[in-house]
PDB file of C-alpha atoms in Angstrom:
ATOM      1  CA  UNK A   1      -3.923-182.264-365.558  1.00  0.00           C
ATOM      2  CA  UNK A   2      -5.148-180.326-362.690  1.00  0.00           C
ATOM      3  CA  UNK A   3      -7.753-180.677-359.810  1.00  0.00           C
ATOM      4  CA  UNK A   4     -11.242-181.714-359.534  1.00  0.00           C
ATOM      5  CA  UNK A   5     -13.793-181.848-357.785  1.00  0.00           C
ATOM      6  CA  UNK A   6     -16.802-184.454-357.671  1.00  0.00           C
ATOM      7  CA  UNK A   7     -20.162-184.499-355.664  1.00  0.00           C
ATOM      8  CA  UNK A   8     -22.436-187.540-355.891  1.00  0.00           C
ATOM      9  CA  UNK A   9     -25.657-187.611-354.857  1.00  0.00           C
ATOM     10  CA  UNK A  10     -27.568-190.438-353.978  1.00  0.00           C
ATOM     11  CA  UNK A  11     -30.963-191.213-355.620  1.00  0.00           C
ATOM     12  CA  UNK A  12     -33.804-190.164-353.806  1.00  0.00           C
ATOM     13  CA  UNK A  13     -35.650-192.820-351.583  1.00  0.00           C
ATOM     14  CA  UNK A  14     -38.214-194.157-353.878  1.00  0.00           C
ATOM     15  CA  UNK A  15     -39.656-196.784-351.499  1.00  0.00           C
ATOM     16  CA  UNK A  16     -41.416-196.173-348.278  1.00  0.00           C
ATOM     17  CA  UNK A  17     -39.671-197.446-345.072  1.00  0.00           C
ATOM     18  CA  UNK A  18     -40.380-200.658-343.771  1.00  0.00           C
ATOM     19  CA  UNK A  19     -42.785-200.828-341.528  1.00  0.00           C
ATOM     20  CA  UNK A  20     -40.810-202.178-337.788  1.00  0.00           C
ATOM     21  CA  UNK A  21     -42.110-204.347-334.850  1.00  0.00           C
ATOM     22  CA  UNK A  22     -39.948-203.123-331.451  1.00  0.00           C
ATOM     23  CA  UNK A  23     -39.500-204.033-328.232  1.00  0.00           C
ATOM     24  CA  UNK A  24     -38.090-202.522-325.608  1.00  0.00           C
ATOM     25  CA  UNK A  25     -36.559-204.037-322.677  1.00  0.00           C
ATOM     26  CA  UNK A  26     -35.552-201.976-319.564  1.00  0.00           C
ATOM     27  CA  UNK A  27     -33.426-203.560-317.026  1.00  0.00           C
ATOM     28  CA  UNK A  28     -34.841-201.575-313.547  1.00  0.00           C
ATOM     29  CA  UNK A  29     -32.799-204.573-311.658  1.00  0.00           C
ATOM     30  CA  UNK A  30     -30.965-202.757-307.971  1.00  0.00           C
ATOM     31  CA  UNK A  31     -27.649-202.380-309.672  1.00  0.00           C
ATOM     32  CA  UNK A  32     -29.463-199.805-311.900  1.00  0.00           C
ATOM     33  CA  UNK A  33     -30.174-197.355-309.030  1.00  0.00           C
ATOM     34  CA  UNK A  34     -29.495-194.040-309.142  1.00  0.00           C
ATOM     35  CA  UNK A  35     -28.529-191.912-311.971  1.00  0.00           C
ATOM     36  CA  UNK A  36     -28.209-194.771-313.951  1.00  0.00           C
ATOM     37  CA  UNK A  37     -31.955-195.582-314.008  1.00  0.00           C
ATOM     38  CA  UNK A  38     -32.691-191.588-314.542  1.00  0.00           C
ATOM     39  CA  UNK A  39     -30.215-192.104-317.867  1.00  0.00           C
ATOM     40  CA  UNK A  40     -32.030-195.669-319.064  1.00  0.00           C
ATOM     41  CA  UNK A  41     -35.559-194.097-318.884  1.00  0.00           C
ATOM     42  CA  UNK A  42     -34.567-191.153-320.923  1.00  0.00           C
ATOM     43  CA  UNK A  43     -32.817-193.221-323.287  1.00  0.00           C
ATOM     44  CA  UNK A  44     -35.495-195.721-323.782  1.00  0.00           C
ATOM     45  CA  UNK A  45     -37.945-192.728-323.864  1.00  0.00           C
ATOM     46  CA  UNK A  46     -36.023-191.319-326.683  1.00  0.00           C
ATOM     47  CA  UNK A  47     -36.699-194.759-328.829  1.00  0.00           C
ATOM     48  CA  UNK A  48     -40.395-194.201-328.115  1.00  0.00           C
ATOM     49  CA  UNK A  49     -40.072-191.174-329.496  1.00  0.00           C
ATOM     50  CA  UNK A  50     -38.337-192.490-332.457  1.00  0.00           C
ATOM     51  CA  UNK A  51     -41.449-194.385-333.702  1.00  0.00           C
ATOM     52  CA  UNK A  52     -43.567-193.704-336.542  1.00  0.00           C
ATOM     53  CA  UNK A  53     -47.614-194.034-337.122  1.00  0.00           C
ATOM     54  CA  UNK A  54     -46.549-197.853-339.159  1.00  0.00           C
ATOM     55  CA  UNK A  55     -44.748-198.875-335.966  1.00  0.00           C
ATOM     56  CA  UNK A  56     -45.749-201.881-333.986  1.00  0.00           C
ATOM     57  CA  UNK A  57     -44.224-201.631-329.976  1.00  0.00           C
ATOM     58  CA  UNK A  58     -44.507-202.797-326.723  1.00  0.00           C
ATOM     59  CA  UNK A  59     -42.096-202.032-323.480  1.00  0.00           C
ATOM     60  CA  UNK A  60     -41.208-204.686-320.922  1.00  0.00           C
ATOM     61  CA  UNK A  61     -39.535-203.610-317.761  1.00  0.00           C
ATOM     62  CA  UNK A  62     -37.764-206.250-315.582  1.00  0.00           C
ATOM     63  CA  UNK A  63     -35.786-206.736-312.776  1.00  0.00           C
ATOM     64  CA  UNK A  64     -36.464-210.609-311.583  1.00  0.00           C
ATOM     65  CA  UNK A  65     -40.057-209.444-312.307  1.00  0.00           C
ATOM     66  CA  UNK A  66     -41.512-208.878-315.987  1.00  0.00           C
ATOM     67  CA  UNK A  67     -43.886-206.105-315.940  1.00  0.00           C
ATOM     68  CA  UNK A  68     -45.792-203.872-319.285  1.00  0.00           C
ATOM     69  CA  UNK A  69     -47.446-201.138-319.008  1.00  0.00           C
ATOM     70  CA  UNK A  70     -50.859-201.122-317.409  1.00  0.00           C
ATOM     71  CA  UNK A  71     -52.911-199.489-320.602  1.00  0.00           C
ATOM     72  CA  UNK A  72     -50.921-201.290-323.093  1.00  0.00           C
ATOM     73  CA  UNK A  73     -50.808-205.183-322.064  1.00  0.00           C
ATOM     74  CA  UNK A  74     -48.751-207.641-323.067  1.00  0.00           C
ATOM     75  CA  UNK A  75     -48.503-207.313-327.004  1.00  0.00           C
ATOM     76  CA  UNK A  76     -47.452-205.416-329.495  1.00  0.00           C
ATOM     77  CA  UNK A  77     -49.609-202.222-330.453  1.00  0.00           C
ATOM     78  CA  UNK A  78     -49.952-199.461-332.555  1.00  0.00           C
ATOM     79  CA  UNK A  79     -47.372-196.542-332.098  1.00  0.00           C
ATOM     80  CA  UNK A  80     -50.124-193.919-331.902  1.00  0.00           C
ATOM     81  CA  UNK A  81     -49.044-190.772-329.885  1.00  0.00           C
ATOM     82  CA  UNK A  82     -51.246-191.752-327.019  1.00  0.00           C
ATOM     83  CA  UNK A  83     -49.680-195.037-327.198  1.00  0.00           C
ATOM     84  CA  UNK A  84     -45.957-193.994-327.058  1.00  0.00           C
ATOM     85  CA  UNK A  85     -47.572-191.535-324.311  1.00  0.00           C
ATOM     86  CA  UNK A  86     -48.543-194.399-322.321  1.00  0.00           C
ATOM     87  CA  UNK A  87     -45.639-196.024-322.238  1.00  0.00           C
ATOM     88  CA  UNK A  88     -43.296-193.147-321.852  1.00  0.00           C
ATOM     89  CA  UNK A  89     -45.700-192.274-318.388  1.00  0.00           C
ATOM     90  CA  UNK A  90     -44.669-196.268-317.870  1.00  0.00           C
ATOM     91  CA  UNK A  91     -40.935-195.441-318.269  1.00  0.00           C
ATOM     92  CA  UNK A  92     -41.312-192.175-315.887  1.00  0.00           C
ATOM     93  CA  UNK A  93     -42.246-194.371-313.068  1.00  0.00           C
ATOM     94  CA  UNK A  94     -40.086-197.129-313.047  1.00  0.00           C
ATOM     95  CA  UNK A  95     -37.776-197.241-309.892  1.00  0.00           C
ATOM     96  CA  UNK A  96     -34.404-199.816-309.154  1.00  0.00           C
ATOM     97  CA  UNK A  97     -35.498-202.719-307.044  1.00  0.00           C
ATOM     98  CA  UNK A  98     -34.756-206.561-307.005  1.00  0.00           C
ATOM     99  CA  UNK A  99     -32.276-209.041-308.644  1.00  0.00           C
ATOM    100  CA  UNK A 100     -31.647-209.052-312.693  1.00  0.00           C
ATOM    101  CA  UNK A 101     -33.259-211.983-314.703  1.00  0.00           C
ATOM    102  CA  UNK A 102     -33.013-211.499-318.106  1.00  0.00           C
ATOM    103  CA  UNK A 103     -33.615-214.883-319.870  1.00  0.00           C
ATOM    104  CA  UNK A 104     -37.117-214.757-319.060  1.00  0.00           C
ATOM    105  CA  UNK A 105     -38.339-210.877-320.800  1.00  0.00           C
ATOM    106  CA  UNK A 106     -35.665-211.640-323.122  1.00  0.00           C
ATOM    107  CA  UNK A 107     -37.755-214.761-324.072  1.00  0.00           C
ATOM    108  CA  UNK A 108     -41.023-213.521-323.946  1.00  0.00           C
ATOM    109  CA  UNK A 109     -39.334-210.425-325.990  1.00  0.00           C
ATOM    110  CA  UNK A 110     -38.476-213.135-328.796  1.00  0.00           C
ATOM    111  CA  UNK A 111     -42.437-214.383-328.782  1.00  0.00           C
ATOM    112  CA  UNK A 112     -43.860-211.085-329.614  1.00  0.00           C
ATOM    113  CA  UNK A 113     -40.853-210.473-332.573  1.00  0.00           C
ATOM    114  CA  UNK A 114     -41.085-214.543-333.835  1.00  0.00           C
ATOM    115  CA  UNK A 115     -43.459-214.553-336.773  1.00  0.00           C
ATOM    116  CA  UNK A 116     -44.244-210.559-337.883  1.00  0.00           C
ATOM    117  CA  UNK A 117     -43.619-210.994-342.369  1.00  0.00           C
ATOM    118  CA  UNK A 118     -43.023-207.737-343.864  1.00  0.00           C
ATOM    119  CA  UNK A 119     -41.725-206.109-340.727  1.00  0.00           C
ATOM    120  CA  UNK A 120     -38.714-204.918-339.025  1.00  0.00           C
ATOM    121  CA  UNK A 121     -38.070-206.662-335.906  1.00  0.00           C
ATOM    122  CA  UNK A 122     -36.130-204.346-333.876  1.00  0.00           C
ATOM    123  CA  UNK A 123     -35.046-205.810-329.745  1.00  0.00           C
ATOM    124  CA  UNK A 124     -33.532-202.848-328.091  1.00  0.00           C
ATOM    125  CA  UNK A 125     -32.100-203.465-324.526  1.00  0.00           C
ATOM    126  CA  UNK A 126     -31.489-200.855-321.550  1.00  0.00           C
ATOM    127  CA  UNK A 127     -28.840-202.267-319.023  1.00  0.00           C
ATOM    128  CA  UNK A 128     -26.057-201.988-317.380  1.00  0.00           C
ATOM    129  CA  UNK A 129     -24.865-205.516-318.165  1.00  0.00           C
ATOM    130  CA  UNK A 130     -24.821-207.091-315.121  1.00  0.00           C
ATOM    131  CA  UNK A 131     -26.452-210.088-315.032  1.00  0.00           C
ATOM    132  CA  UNK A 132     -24.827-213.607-313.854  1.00  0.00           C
ATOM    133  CA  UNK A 133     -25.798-216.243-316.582  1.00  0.00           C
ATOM    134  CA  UNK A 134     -24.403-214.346-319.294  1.00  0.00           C
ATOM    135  CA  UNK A 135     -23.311-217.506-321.346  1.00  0.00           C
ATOM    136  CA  UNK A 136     -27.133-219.301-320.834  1.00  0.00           C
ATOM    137  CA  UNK A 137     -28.544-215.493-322.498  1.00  0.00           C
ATOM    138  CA  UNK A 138     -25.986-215.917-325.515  1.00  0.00           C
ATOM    139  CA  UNK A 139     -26.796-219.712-326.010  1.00  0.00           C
ATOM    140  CA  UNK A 140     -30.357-219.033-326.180  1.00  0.00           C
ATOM    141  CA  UNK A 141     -29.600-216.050-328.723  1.00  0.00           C
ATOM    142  CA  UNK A 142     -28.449-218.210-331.593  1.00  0.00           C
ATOM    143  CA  UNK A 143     -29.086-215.467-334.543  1.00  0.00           C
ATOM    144  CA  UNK A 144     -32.780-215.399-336.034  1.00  0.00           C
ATOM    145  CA  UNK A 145     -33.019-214.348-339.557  1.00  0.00           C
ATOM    146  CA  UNK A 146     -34.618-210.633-339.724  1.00  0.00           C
ATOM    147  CA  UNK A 147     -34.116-209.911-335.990  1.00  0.00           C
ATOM    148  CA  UNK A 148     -31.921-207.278-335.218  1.00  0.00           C
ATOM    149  CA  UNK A 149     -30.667-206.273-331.192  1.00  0.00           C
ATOM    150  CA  UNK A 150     -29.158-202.976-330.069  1.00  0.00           C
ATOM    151  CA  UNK A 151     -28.158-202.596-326.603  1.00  0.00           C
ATOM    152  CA  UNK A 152     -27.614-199.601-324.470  1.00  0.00           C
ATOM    153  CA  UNK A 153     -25.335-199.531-322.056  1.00  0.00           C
ATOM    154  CA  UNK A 154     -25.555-197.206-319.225  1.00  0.00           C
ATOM    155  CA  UNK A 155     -23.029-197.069-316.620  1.00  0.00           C
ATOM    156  CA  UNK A 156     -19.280-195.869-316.209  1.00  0.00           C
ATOM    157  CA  UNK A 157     -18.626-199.986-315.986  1.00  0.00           C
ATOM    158  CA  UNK A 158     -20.895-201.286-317.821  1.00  0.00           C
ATOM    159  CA  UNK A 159     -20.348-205.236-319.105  1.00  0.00           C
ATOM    160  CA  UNK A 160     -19.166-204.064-322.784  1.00  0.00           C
ATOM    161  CA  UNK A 161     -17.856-207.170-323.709  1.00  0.00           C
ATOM    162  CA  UNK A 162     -20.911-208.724-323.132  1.00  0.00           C
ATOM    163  CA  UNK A 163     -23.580-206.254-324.189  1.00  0.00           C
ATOM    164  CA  UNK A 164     -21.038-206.546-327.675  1.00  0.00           C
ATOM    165  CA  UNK A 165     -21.125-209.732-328.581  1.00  0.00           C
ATOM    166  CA  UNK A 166     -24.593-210.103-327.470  1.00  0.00           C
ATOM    167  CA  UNK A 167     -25.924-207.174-329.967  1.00  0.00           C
ATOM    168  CA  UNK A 168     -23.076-208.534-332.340  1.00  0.00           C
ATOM    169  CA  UNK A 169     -24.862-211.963-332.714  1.00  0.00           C
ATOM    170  CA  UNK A 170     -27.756-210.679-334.316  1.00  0.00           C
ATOM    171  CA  UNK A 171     -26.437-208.034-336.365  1.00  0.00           C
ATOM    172  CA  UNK A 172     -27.242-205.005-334.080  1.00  0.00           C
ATOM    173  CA  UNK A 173     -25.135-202.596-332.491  1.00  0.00           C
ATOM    174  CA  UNK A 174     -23.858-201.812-329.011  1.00  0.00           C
TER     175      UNK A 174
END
């Protein structure tokens, strides 16, 4: 009879993290003008950050245009610090402009994450959610084994229900 009390510790970690491949798409479509696109570059920024010297990243920036940054091409490279510096000076600069096509980074996205063994492969989108073939993005995203999404949404209407279900599908988060 009486009261107790229990703490349980978990083991300590006795395996290093898995190494991850990541990347980043930021929608920089018209409907993101404003404070909106000041909020997606910080946020993407902040994943940059988030990287460690095993990382693997790159950063595609799209509106109906797909565009990398100039010093870091098309592929996936090593999170050094000058690296993630590169690409957050890529982030800084990016500026609202032209229509929202997604299918096609979001395709080229799923190239550079297809065949990495032994690796994390992390898809992280910045967006507001508005794009018009949302049901042609989904279709395409039938879930891939070891792929996972997570979607920011930045805006005080943002298309939740989409952004949701489209993280949802591959066993990310929204």
């Amino acid at each position: 009879q009486g009261t107790y009390q229990l703490v349980v510790l978990p083991p300590e970690a006795t395996a290093a993290p898995r190494p991850k491949d990541v990347v980043l798409l930021l929608d920089r479509s018209g409907s993101m003008g404003g404070w909106k696109m000041v909020a997606a570059r910080r946020a993407a920024a902040r994943v940059i950050d988030t990287l460690t010297a095993a990382d693997r990243f790159s950063v595609i920036t799209f509106d109906h245009v797909v565009e990398w940054p100039e010093r870091l091409g098309s592929t996936l490279v090593d999170a050094t610090d000058r690296n993630r510096y590169r690409a957050v000076e890529h982030l800084a600069r990016a500026d609202a402009r032209g229509g929202t096509e997604l299918l096609s980074p979001l395709t080229t996205a799923l190239a550079l994450l297809s065949d990495n063994p032994g690796r994390d492969r992390v898809l992280v989108l910045v967006t507001d959610g508005q794009v018009g073939n949302e049901q042609a993005i989904i279709e395409t995203m039938k879930p891939l084994p070891h792929l996972r999404v997570f979607c920011y949404g930045i805006d005080v209407a943002v298309n939740d229900a989409f952004l949701r279900q489209f993280a949802a599908q591959q066993r990310g988060a929204c």
